[in-house]
PDB file of C-alpha atoms in Angstrom:
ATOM      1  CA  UNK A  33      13.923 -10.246   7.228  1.00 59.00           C
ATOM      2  CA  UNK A  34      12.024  -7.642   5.150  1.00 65.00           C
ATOM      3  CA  UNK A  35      11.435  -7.764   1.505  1.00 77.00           C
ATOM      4  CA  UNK A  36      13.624  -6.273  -1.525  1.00 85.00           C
ATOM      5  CA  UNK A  37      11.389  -3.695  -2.214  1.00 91.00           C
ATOM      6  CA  UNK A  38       9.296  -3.551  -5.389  1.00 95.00           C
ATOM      7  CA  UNK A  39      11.498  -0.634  -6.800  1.00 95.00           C
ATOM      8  CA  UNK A  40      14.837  -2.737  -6.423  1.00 95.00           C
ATOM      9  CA  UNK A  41      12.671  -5.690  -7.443  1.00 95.00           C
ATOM     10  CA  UNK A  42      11.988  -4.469 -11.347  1.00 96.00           C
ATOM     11  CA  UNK A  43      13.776  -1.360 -13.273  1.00 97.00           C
ATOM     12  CA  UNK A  44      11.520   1.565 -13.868  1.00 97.00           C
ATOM     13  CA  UNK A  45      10.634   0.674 -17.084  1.00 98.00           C
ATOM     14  CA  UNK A  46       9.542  -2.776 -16.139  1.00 98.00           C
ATOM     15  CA  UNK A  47       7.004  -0.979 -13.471  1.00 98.00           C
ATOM     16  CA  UNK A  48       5.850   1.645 -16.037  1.00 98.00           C
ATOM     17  CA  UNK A  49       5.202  -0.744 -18.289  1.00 98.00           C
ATOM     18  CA  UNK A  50       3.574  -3.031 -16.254  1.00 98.00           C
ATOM     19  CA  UNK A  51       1.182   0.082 -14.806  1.00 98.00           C
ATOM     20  CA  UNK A  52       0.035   1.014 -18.251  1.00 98.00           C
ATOM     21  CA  UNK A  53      -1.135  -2.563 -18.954  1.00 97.00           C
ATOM     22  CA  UNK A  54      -3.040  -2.301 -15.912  1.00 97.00           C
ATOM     23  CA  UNK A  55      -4.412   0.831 -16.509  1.00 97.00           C
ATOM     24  CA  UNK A  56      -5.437   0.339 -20.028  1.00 97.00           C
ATOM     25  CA  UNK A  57      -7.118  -3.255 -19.000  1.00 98.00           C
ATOM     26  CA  UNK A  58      -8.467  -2.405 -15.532  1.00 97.00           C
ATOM     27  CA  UNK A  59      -9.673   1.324 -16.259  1.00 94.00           C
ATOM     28  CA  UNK A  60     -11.618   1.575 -12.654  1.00 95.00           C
ATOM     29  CA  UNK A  61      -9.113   0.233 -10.754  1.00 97.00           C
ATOM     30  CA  UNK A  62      -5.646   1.340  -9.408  1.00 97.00           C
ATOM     31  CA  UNK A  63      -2.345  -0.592  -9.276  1.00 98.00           C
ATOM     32  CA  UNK A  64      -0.830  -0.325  -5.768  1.00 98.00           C
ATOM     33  CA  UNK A  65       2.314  -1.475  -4.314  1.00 98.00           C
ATOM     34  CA  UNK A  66       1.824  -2.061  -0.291  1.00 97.00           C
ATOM     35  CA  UNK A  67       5.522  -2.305   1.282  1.00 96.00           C
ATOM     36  CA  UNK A  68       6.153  -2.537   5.157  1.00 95.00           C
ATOM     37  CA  UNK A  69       7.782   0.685   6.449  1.00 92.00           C
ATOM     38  CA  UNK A  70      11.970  -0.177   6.900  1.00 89.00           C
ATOM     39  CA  UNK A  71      11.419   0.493  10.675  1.00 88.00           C
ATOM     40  CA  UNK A  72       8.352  -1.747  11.635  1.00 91.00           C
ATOM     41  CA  UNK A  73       8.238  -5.183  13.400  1.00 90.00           C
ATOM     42  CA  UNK A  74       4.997  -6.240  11.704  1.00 92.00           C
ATOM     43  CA  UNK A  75       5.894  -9.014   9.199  1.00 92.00           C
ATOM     44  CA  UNK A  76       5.378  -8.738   5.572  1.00 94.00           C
ATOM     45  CA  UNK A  77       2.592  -9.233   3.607  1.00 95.00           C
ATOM     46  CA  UNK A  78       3.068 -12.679   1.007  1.00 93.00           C
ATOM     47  CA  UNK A  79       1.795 -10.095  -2.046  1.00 94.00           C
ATOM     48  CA  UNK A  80       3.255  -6.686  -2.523  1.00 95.00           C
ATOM     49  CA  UNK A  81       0.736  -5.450  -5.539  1.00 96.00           C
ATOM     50  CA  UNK A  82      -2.689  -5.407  -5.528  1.00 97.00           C
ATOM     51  CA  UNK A  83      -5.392  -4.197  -7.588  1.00 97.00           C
ATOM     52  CA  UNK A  84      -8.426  -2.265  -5.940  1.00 97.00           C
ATOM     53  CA  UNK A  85     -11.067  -0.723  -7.715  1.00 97.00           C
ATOM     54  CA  UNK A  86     -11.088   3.025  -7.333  1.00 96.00           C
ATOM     55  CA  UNK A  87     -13.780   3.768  -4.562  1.00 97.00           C
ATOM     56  CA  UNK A  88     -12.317   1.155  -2.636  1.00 97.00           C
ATOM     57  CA  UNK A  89     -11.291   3.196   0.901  1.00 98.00           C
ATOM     58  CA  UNK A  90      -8.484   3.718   2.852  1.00 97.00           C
ATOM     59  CA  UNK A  91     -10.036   2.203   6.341  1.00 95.00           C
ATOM     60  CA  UNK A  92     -11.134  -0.917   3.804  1.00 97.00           C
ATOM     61  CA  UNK A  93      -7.437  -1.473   3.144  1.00 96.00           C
ATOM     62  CA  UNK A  94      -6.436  -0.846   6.509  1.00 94.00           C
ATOM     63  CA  UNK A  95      -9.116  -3.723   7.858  1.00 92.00           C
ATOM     64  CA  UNK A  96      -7.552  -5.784   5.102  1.00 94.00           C
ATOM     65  CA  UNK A  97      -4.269  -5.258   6.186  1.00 95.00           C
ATOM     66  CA  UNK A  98      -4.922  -6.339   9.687  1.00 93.00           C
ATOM     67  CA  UNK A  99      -6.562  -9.332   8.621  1.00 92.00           C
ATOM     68  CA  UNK A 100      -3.365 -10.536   6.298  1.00 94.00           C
ATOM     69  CA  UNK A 101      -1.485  -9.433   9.746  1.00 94.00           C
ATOM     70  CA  UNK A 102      -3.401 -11.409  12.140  1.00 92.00           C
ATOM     71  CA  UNK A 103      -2.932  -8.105  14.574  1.00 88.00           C
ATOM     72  CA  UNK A 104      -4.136  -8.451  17.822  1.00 81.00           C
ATOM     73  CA  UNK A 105      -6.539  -5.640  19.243  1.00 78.00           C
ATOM     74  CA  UNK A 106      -4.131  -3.881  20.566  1.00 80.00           C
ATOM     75  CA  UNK A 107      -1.983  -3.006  17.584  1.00 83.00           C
ATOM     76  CA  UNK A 108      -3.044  -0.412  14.938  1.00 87.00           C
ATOM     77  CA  UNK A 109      -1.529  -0.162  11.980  1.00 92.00           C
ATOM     78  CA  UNK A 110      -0.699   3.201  10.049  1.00 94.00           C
ATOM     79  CA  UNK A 111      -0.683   3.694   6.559  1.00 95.00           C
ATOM     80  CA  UNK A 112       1.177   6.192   4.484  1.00 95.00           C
ATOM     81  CA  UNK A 113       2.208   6.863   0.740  1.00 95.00           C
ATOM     82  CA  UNK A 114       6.163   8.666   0.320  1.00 86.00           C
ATOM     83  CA  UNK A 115       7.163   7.296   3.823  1.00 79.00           C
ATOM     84  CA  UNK A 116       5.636  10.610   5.267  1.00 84.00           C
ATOM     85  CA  UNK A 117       2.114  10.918   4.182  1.00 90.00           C
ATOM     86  CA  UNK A 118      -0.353   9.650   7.061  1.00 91.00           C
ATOM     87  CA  UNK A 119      -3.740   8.551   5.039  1.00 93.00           C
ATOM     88  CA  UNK A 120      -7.305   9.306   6.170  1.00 93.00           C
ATOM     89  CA  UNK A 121      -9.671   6.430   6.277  1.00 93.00           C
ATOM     90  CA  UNK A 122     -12.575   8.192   4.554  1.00 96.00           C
ATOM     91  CA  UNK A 123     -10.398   8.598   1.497  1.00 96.00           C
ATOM     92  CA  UNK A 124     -11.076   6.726  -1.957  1.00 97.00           C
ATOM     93  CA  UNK A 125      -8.180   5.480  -3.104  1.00 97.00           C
ATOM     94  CA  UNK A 126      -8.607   6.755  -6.085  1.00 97.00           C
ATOM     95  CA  UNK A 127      -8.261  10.002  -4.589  1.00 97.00           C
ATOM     96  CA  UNK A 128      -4.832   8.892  -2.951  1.00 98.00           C
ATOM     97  CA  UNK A 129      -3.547   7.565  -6.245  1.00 98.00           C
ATOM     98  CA  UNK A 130      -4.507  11.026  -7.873  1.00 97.00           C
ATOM     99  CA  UNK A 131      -2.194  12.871  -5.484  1.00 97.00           C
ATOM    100  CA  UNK A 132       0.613  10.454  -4.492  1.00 97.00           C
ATOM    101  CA  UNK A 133       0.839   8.131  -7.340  1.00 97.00           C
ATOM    102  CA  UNK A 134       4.373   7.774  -8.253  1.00 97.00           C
ATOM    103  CA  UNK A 135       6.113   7.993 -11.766  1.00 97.00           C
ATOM    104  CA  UNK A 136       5.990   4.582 -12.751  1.00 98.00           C
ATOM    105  CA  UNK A 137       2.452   4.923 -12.363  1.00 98.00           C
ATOM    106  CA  UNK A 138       1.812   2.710  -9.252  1.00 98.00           C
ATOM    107  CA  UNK A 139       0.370   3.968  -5.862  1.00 98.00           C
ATOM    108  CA  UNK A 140       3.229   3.124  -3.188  1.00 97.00           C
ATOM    109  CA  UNK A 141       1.574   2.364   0.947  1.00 97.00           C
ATOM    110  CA  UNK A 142       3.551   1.681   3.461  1.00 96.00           C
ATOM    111  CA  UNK A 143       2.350   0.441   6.436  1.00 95.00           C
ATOM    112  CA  UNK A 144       3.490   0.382   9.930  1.00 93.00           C
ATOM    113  CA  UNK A 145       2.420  -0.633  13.948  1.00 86.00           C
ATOM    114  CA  UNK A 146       1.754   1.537  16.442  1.00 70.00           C
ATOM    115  CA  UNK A 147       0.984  -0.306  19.780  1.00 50.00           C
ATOM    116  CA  UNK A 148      -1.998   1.501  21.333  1.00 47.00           C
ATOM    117  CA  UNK A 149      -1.726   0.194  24.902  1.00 43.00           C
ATOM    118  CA  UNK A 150       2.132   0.236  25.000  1.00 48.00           C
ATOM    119  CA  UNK A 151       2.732  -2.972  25.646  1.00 44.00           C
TER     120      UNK A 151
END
């Protein structure tokens, strides 16, 4: 069973609020929210929001990811921001949180499998 999702978890104002202490107390760091997509088998991760400084990458997170997992070598797993948004591994997330960071002032990932070897 997936997760309430952090947005149904805590009002708006309760996530704004919350990502403007962060931001004021952690100035090189970025607040993210990392959510399984709806449609993915992969189970969820014990902590939705996390904390990474901002030249922190994308592939870093993805390793991390897969680690929290346990994914076998076979499975990849995809990461995306607005449910759409594929995200390079070369990118800071800094630079992701810059473009895609929502209202409420938190950077929103979902992740996702894709098995390479279709098994």
């Amino acid at each position: 069973m997936q997760k309430e999702s952090f947005k149904k978890q805590y009002s708006k104002e309760q996530r704004l609020k919350e990502s403007e202490n962060i931001l004021k107390h952690y100035q090189d760091r970025v607040p993210i929210i990392i959510e399984k997509d709806k449609n993915s088998r992969l189970p969820d991760l014990d902590v939705q929001k996390y904390l990474f400084l901002s030249n922190f990458r994308v592939f870093q997170l993805n390793t991390l990811i897969r680690s929290k997992l346990n994914l076998n070598k076979a499975e990849a797993v995809y990461l995306f921001v607005n449910n759409k948004v594929a995200l390079r591994g070369d990118m800071s997330i800094k630079e992701v949180y810059d473009k895609y960071q929502d209202d409420d002032k938190f950077l929103y990932i979902q992740y996702c499998e894709y098995n390479t070897f279709g098994f």
